[in-house]
Amino acid sequence: MSCLYSMAAAFGSGALFSIVSGMGTPNPVANAVTTGVAFAVFQGGFFMIGQKFSKPPSEDTYYSRTRSMLHKLGLEKYEKNFKRGLLNDQTLPLLTDSALRDVKIPPGPRLLILDQIKRDPELVQAK
């Protein structure tokens, strides 16, 4: 629906541009309509291309608890390490110092993460 509004606005812009500029054929109405249609077609095309290439990032549900924990600890920058190592919400209760070292998380953040997992009652039960 917003594509139609966008195209209608482009049609109006094209028609007004044609009238204000005074360019075109001796018949200003025909020229305004033609220019408005051209603007609308271009705008519609650009709108459709934009829709195709600008899909919102999908929320990765396998990392929601992991993301939340890292955010709580101020360690958001290590989320990519977790994803690269396929350490997701299911593997949180199983994490070890060695597994975190394998995904290149430094000692300080490793200790914070392991401590957080040890203190989380839901994760302790999942073990």
Coordinates of N, CA, C and O in Angstrom, one line a residue:
M1 N 0.8 -1.2 0.0 CA 0.0 0.0 0.0 C 0.9 1.3 0.0 O 0.5 2.2 -0.7
S2 N 2.0 1.2 0.8 CA 2.8 2.4 0.8 C 3.5 2.7 -0.6 O 3.8 3.8 -0.9
C3 N 3.6 1.6 -1.4 CA 4.1 1.8 -2.7 C 3.2 2.6 -3.6 O 3.6 3.5 -4.3
L4 N 1.9 2.4 -3.4 CA 0.9 3.2 -4.1 C 0.9 4.7 -3.7 O 0.9 5.6 -4.5
Y5 N 1.1 4.9 -2.4 CA 1.2 6.3 -1.9 C 2.4 7.0 -2.4 O 2.4 8.1 -2.8
S6 N 3.5 6.2 -2.4 CA 4.8 6.7 -2.9 C 4.7 7.1 -4.4 O 5.1 8.1 -4.9
M7 N 4.0 6.2 -5.2 CA 3.8 6.4 -6.6 C 2.9 7.6 -6.9 O 3.1 8.4 -7.8
A8 N 1.9 7.7 -6.1 CA 0.9 8.9 -6.2 C 1.7 10.2 -5.9 O 1.5 11.2 -6.7
A9 N 2.5 10.2 -4.9 CA 3.3 11.4 -4.6 C 4.2 11.7 -5.7 O 4.4 12.9 -6.1
A10 N 4.9 10.7 -6.3 CA 5.8 10.9 -7.4 C 5.0 11.4 -8.6 O 5.6 12.3 -9.3
F11 N 3.8 10.9 -8.8 CA 3.0 11.4 -10.0 C 2.8 12.9 -9.8 O 3.0 13.7 -10.7
G12 N 2.3 13.3 -8.6 CA 2.1 14.7 -8.3 C 3.3 15.5 -8.5 O 3.3 16.6 -9.0
S13 N 4.4 15.0 -8.0 CA 5.7 15.8 -8.1 C 6.1 16.0 -9.6 O 6.5 17.1 -10.0
G14 N 5.9 14.9 -10.4 CA 6.3 15.0 -11.8 C 5.4 15.9 -12.5 O 5.8 16.8 -13.3
A15 N 4.1 15.9 -12.2 CA 3.1 16.8 -12.9 C 3.4 18.2 -12.5 O 3.4 19.1 -13.4
L16 N 3.6 18.5 -11.2 CA 3.9 19.9 -10.8 C 5.3 20.3 -11.4 O 5.4 21.5 -11.8
F17 N 6.2 19.5 -11.4 CA 7.5 19.8 -12.0 C 7.3 20.3 -13.5 O 7.9 21.3 -13.9
S18 N 6.6 19.5 -14.2 CA 6.3 19.8 -15.6 C 5.6 21.1 -15.8 O 6.0 21.9 -16.6
I19 N 4.6 21.4 -14.9 CA 3.9 22.7 -15.0 C 4.7 23.8 -14.7 O 4.8 24.9 -15.3
V20 N 5.5 23.7 -13.6 CA 6.3 24.8 -13.1 C 7.5 25.1 -14.0 O 7.8 26.3 -14.3
S21 N 8.1 24.1 -14.5 CA 9.3 24.3 -15.4 C 8.9 24.8 -16.8 O 9.7 25.4 -17.5
G22 N 7.6 24.6 -17.2 CA 7.2 25.1 -18.5 C 7.8 24.3 -19.7 O 7.7 24.8 -20.8
M23 N 8.4 23.2 -19.4 CA 9.1 22.5 -20.5 C 8.0 21.6 -21.2 O 7.0 21.3 -20.6
G24 N 8.3 21.2 -22.4 CA 7.5 20.2 -23.0 C 6.7 20.7 -24.2 O 7.0 21.7 -24.8
T25 N 5.7 20.0 -24.5 CA 4.8 20.2 -25.6 C 3.9 21.4 -25.5 O 3.8 21.9 -24.3
P26 N 3.3 21.8 -26.5 CA 2.4 23.0 -26.4 C 1.2 22.7 -25.5 O 0.5 23.6 -25.0
N27 N 0.9 21.4 -25.3 CA -0.2 21.0 -24.4 C 0.3 20.7 -23.0 O 0.8 19.6 -22.8
P28 N 0.2 21.7 -22.1 CA 0.8 21.5 -20.8 C 0.1 20.4 -20.0 O 0.8 19.7 -19.1
V29 N -1.2 20.1 -20.2 CA -1.8 19.1 -19.4 C -1.3 17.7 -19.8 O -1.0 16.8 -18.9
A30 N -1.2 17.5 -21.1 CA -0.7 16.2 -21.6 C 0.8 16.0 -21.1 O 1.2 14.9 -20.7
N31 N 1.6 17.0 -21.1 CA 3.0 16.9 -20.7 C 3.0 16.7 -19.2 O 3.8 15.9 -18.7
A32 N 2.1 17.3 -18.4 CA 2.1 17.1 -16.9 C 1.7 15.7 -16.6 O 2.4 15.0 -15.8
V33 N 0.8 15.1 -17.3 CA 0.4 13.7 -17.1 C 1.5 12.8 -17.5 O 1.8 11.8 -16.7
T34 N 2.1 13.0 -18.6 CA 3.2 12.1 -19.1 C 4.4 12.2 -18.1 O 4.9 11.1 -17.7
T35 N 4.7 13.4 -17.7 CA 5.9 13.5 -16.7 C 5.5 12.9 -15.4 O 6.3 12.2 -14.8
G36 N 4.3 13.1 -15.0 CA 3.8 12.5 -13.7 C 3.8 11.0 -13.7 O 4.3 10.3 -12.8
V37 N 3.4 10.4 -14.8 CA 3.4 8.9 -15.0 C 4.9 8.4 -15.0 O 5.2 7.4 -14.3
A38 N 5.7 9.1 -15.7 CA 7.1 8.7 -15.7 C 7.7 8.8 -14.3 O 8.4 7.8 -13.9
F39 N 7.5 9.8 -13.6 CA 8.0 9.9 -12.2 C 7.4 8.8 -11.3 O 8.2 8.1 -10.6
A40 N 6.1 8.5 -11.5 CA 5.5 7.4 -10.7 C 6.1 6.1 -11.0 O 6.3 5.2 -10.1
V41 N 6.3 5.8 -12.3 CA 6.9 4.5 -12.7 C 8.3 4.3 -12.1 O 8.7 3.3 -11.6
F42 N 9.1 5.4 -12.2 CA 10.5 5.3 -11.7 C 10.4 5.1 -10.2 O 11.2 4.3 -9.6
Q43 N 9.6 5.9 -9.5 CA 9.5 5.7 -8.0 C 9.0 4.3 -7.6 O 9.5 3.8 -6.7
G44 N 8.0 3.8 -8.4 CA 7.6 2.5 -8.1 C 8.7 1.4 -8.3 O 8.8 0.5 -7.5
G45 N 9.4 1.6 -9.3 CA 10.6 0.7 -9.6 C 11.6 0.8 -8.5 O 12.1 -0.2 -8.0
F46 N 12.0 2.0 -8.1 CA 12.9 2.2 -7.0 C 12.4 1.6 -5.7 O 13.1 1.0 -4.9
F47 N 11.1 1.8 -5.4 CA 10.5 1.3 -4.2 C 10.6 -0.2 -4.2 O 11.0 -0.8 -3.2
M48 N 10.3 -0.9 -5.3 CA 10.3 -2.3 -5.3 C 11.7 -2.9 -5.2 O 11.9 -3.9 -4.5
I49 N 12.7 -2.2 -5.8 CA 14.1 -2.6 -5.7 C 14.5 -2.5 -4.2 O 15.2 -3.4 -3.6
G50 N 14.1 -1.4 -3.6 CA 14.5 -1.1 -2.2 C 13.9 -2.2 -1.3 O 14.5 -2.7 -0.4
Q51 N 12.6 -2.6 -1.5 CA 12.0 -3.6 -0.7 C 12.7 -5.0 -0.9 O 12.9 -5.7 0.1
K52 N 13.2 -5.3 -2.1 CA 13.8 -6.5 -2.3 C 15.2 -6.6 -1.6 O 15.5 -7.7 -1.1
F53 N 15.9 -5.5 -1.5 CA 17.2 -5.6 -1.0 C 17.3 -5.1 0.5 O 18.4 -5.2 1.1
S54 N 16.3 -4.6 1.1 CA 16.3 -4.1 2.4 C 15.4 -4.9 3.4 O 14.5 -4.4 4.0
K55 N 15.7 -6.2 3.5 CA 14.9 -7.1 4.4 C 15.5 -6.9 5.8 O 16.7 -6.8 6.0
P56 N 14.6 -6.8 6.8 CA 15.1 -6.6 8.1 C 15.8 -7.8 8.6 O 15.5 -8.9 8.2
P57 N 16.8 -7.6 9.4 CA 17.6 -8.7 9.9 C 16.7 -9.6 10.8 O 15.9 -9.2 11.6
S58 N 16.8 -10.9 10.5 CA 15.9 -11.8 11.2 C 16.5 -12.1 12.6 O 17.7 -12.2 12.8
E59 N 15.7 -12.2 13.6 CA 16.1 -12.4 14.9 C 16.5 -13.9 15.1 O 15.7 -14.8 14.7
D60 N 17.7 -14.2 15.5 CA 18.2 -15.5 15.6 C 17.7 -16.1 17.0 O 18.3 -15.7 18.0
T61 N 16.7 -16.9 17.0 CA 16.1 -17.4 18.2 C 17.0 -18.3 19.0 O 16.8 -18.6 20.2
Y62 N 18.0 -18.9 18.3 CA 18.9 -19.8 19.0 C 19.9 -19.1 19.9 O 20.6 -19.8 20.7
Y63 N 20.0 -17.8 19.8 CA 21.0 -17.1 20.5 C 20.3 -16.0 21.4 O 21.0 -15.2 22.0
S64 N 19.0 -16.0 21.6 CA 18.4 -15.0 22.4 C 18.8 -15.0 23.9 O 19.1 -13.9 24.4
R65 N 18.9 -16.1 24.5 CA 19.3 -16.2 25.9 C 20.8 -15.9 26.0 O 21.2 -15.2 26.9
T66 N 21.6 -16.3 25.1 CA 23.0 -16.1 25.0 C 23.2 -14.6 24.9 O 24.0 -13.9 25.6
R67 N 22.5 -13.9 23.9 CA 22.6 -12.5 23.7 C 22.3 -11.7 24.9 O 22.9 -10.8 25.3
S68 N 21.2 -12.1 25.6 CA 20.7 -11.5 26.8 C 21.8 -11.5 27.9 O 22.1 -10.6 28.6
M69 N 22.4 -12.7 28.1 CA 23.4 -12.9 29.1 C 24.6 -12.0 28.8 O 25.1 -11.3 29.7
L70 N 25.1 -12.0 27.6 CA 26.2 -11.2 27.2 C 26.0 -9.7 27.4 O 26.8 -9.0 27.9
H71 N 24.7 -9.3 27.1 CA 24.4 -7.9 27.2 C 24.4 -7.5 28.7 O 24.9 -6.5 29.1
K72 N 23.8 -8.4 29.5 CA 23.8 -8.2 31.0 C 25.2 -8.0 31.6 O 25.4 -7.2 32.5
L73 N 26.1 -8.8 31.0 CA 27.5 -8.7 31.5 C 28.3 -7.6 30.8 O 29.5 -7.4 31.2
G74 N 27.7 -7.0 29.9 CA 28.5 -5.9 29.1 C 29.5 -6.5 28.1 O 30.5 -5.9 27.8
L75 N 29.2 -7.7 27.7 CA 30.2 -8.5 26.8 C 29.5 -8.7 25.4 O 29.8 -9.7 24.8
E76 N 28.7 -7.8 24.9 CA 28.0 -8.0 23.7 C 29.0 -8.2 22.5 O 28.7 -8.9 21.6
K77 N 30.2 -7.7 22.6 CA 31.1 -7.8 21.5 C 31.6 -9.2 21.2 O 32.1 -9.5 20.2
Y78 N 31.3 -10.1 22.2 CA 31.7 -11.5 22.0 C 30.6 -12.4 21.4 O 30.8 -13.6 21.3
E79 N 29.4 -11.8 21.1 CA 28.3 -12.5 20.5 C 28.8 -13.2 19.2 O 28.4 -14.4 19.0
K80 N 29.6 -12.5 18.4 CA 30.0 -13.1 17.1 C 30.9 -14.3 17.4 O 30.9 -15.3 16.6
N81 N 31.7 -14.3 18.5 CA 32.5 -15.5 18.8 C 31.6 -16.7 19.2 O 31.9 -17.8 18.7
F82 N 30.5 -16.4 19.9 CA 29.6 -17.5 20.2 C 29.0 -18.1 18.9 O 28.9 -19.3 18.8
K83 N 28.6 -17.2 18.0 CA 27.9 -17.7 16.8 C 28.9 -18.4 15.9 O 28.6 -19.5 15.4
R84 N 30.2 -17.9 15.9 CA 31.2 -18.6 15.1 C 31.5 -20.0 15.6 O 31.7 -20.9 14.8
G85 N 31.4 -20.1 16.9 CA 31.7 -21.4 17.5 C 30.5 -22.3 17.7 O 30.5 -23.4 18.3
L86 N 29.3 -21.8 17.2 CA 28.0 -22.5 17.3 C 27.7 -22.8 18.8 O 27.1 -23.8 19.1
L87 N 28.0 -21.8 19.6 CA 27.7 -21.9 21.0 C 26.4 -21.1 21.2 O 26.4 -19.9 21.1
N88 N 25.3 -21.8 21.3 CA 24.0 -21.2 21.4 C 23.3 -21.4 22.7 O 23.9 -21.9 23.7
D89 N 22.0 -21.1 22.8 CA 21.3 -21.2 24.0 C 21.3 -22.7 24.6 O 21.3 -22.9 25.8
Q90 N 21.3 -23.6 23.7 CA 21.3 -25.0 24.1 C 22.6 -25.4 24.7 O 22.7 -26.3 25.6
T91 N 23.7 -24.8 24.3 CA 25.0 -25.2 24.8 C 25.4 -24.4 26.0 O 26.4 -24.7 26.6
L92 N 24.7 -23.4 26.4 CA 25.0 -22.5 27.5 C 25.3 -23.3 28.8 O 26.3 -23.2 29.5
P93 N 24.4 -24.3 29.2 CA 24.7 -25.0 30.4 C 25.9 -25.9 30.3 O 26.5 -26.3 31.3
L94 N 26.4 -26.2 29.1 CA 27.5 -27.1 28.9 C 28.8 -26.4 28.8 O 29.9 -27.1 28.6
L95 N 28.8 -25.1 28.8 CA 30.0 -24.3 28.5 C 31.1 -24.6 29.5 O 30.9 -24.7 30.7
T96 N 32.3 -24.7 29.0 CA 33.5 -24.8 29.9 C 34.5 -23.8 29.5 O 34.4 -23.1 28.5
D97 N 35.5 -23.6 30.4 CA 36.6 -22.7 30.1 C 37.3 -23.0 28.7 O 37.6 -22.1 28.0
S98 N 37.5 -24.2 28.5 CA 38.1 -24.7 27.3 C 37.3 -24.3 26.0 O 37.8 -23.9 25.0
A99 N 36.0 -24.5 26.1 CA 35.1 -24.2 25.0 C 35.1 -22.7 24.7 O 35.2 -22.2 23.5
L100 N 35.1 -21.9 25.7 CA 35.2 -20.4 25.6 C 36.5 -20.0 25.0 O 36.7 -19.0 24.2
R101 N 37.6 -20.7 25.5 CA 38.9 -20.4 25.0 C 39.0 -20.7 23.5 O 39.6 -20.0 22.7
D102 N 38.4 -21.8 23.1 CA 38.4 -22.2 21.7 C 37.8 -21.2 20.7 O 38.2 -21.0 19.6
V103 N 36.8 -20.4 21.3 CA 36.2 -19.3 20.4 C 36.8 -18.0 20.7 O 36.2 -16.9 20.4
K104 N 38.0 -18.0 21.3 CA 38.9 -16.8 21.5 C 38.2 -15.7 22.4 O 38.3 -14.6 22.0
I105 N 37.7 -16.2 23.5 CA 37.2 -15.2 24.5 C 38.2 -15.1 25.5 O 38.7 -16.2 26.1
P106 N 38.7 -13.9 25.9 CA 39.8 -13.7 26.8 C 39.4 -14.2 28.2 O 38.2 -14.4 28.6
P107 N 40.4 -14.4 29.1 CA 40.2 -15.0 30.4 C 39.2 -14.2 31.3 O 38.3 -14.9 31.9
G108 N 39.3 -12.9 31.3 CA 38.4 -12.2 32.2 C 36.9 -12.4 31.8 O 36.1 -12.8 32.6
P109 N 36.6 -12.1 30.5 CA 35.2 -12.4 30.1 C 34.8 -13.9 30.3 O 33.6 -14.2 30.6
R110 N 35.7 -14.8 30.1 CA 35.4 -16.2 30.3 C 35.0 -16.5 31.7 O 34.0 -17.2 32.0
L111 N 35.7 -15.9 32.7 CA 35.3 -16.1 34.1 C 34.0 -15.5 34.4 O 33.2 -16.1 35.1
L112 N 33.7 -14.3 33.8 CA 32.4 -13.7 34.1 C 31.2 -14.5 33.5 O 30.2 -14.7 34.1
I113 N 31.4 -15.1 32.3 CA 30.4 -15.9 31.7 C 30.2 -17.2 32.4 O 29.0 -17.5 32.7
L114 N 31.3 -17.8 32.8 CA 31.1 -19.1 33.6 C 30.4 -18.9 34.9 O 29.6 -19.7 35.4
D115 N 30.8 -17.8 35.6 CA 30.2 -17.4 36.9 C 28.7 -17.1 36.7 O 27.9 -17.6 37.5
Q116 N 28.3 -16.4 35.6 CA 26.9 -16.1 35.4 C 26.1 -17.4 35.1 O 25.0 -17.6 35.6
I117 N 26.7 -18.3 34.4 CA 26.0 -19.6 34.1 C 25.8 -20.4 35.4 O 24.8 -21.0 35.7
K118 N 26.9 -20.4 36.3 CA 26.8 -21.1 37.5 C 25.7 -20.5 38.4 O 25.1 -21.3 39.2
R119 N 25.5 -19.2 38.4 CA 24.5 -18.6 39.3 C 23.1 -18.6 38.7 O 22.2 -18.3 39.4
D120 N 22.9 -18.9 37.4 CA 21.6 -18.9 36.8 C 20.9 -20.2 37.1 O 21.3 -21.2 36.7
P121 N 19.8 -20.1 37.9 CA 19.1 -21.4 38.3 C 18.6 -22.2 37.2 O 18.6 -23.4 37.2
E122 N 18.1 -21.5 36.1 CA 17.6 -22.2 35.0 C 18.7 -23.0 34.3 O 18.5 -24.1 33.8
L123 N 19.8 -22.4 34.2 CA 20.9 -23.1 33.5 C 21.5 -24.2 34.3 O 21.9 -25.2 33.8
V124 N 21.5 -24.0 35.6 CA 22.1 -25.0 36.5 C 21.2 -26.3 36.4 O 21.6 -27.4 36.4
Q125 N 19.8 -26.1 36.4 CA 18.9 -27.2 36.2 C 19.0 -27.9 34.9 O 18.8 -29.1 34.8
A126 N 19.4 -27.1 33.9 CA 19.5 -27.7 32.5 C 20.7 -28.7 32.4 O 20.7 -29.5 31.5
K127 N 21.7 -28.6 33.3 CA 22.8 -29.5 33.2 C 22.4 -30.8 33.5 O 22.2 -31.7 33.7

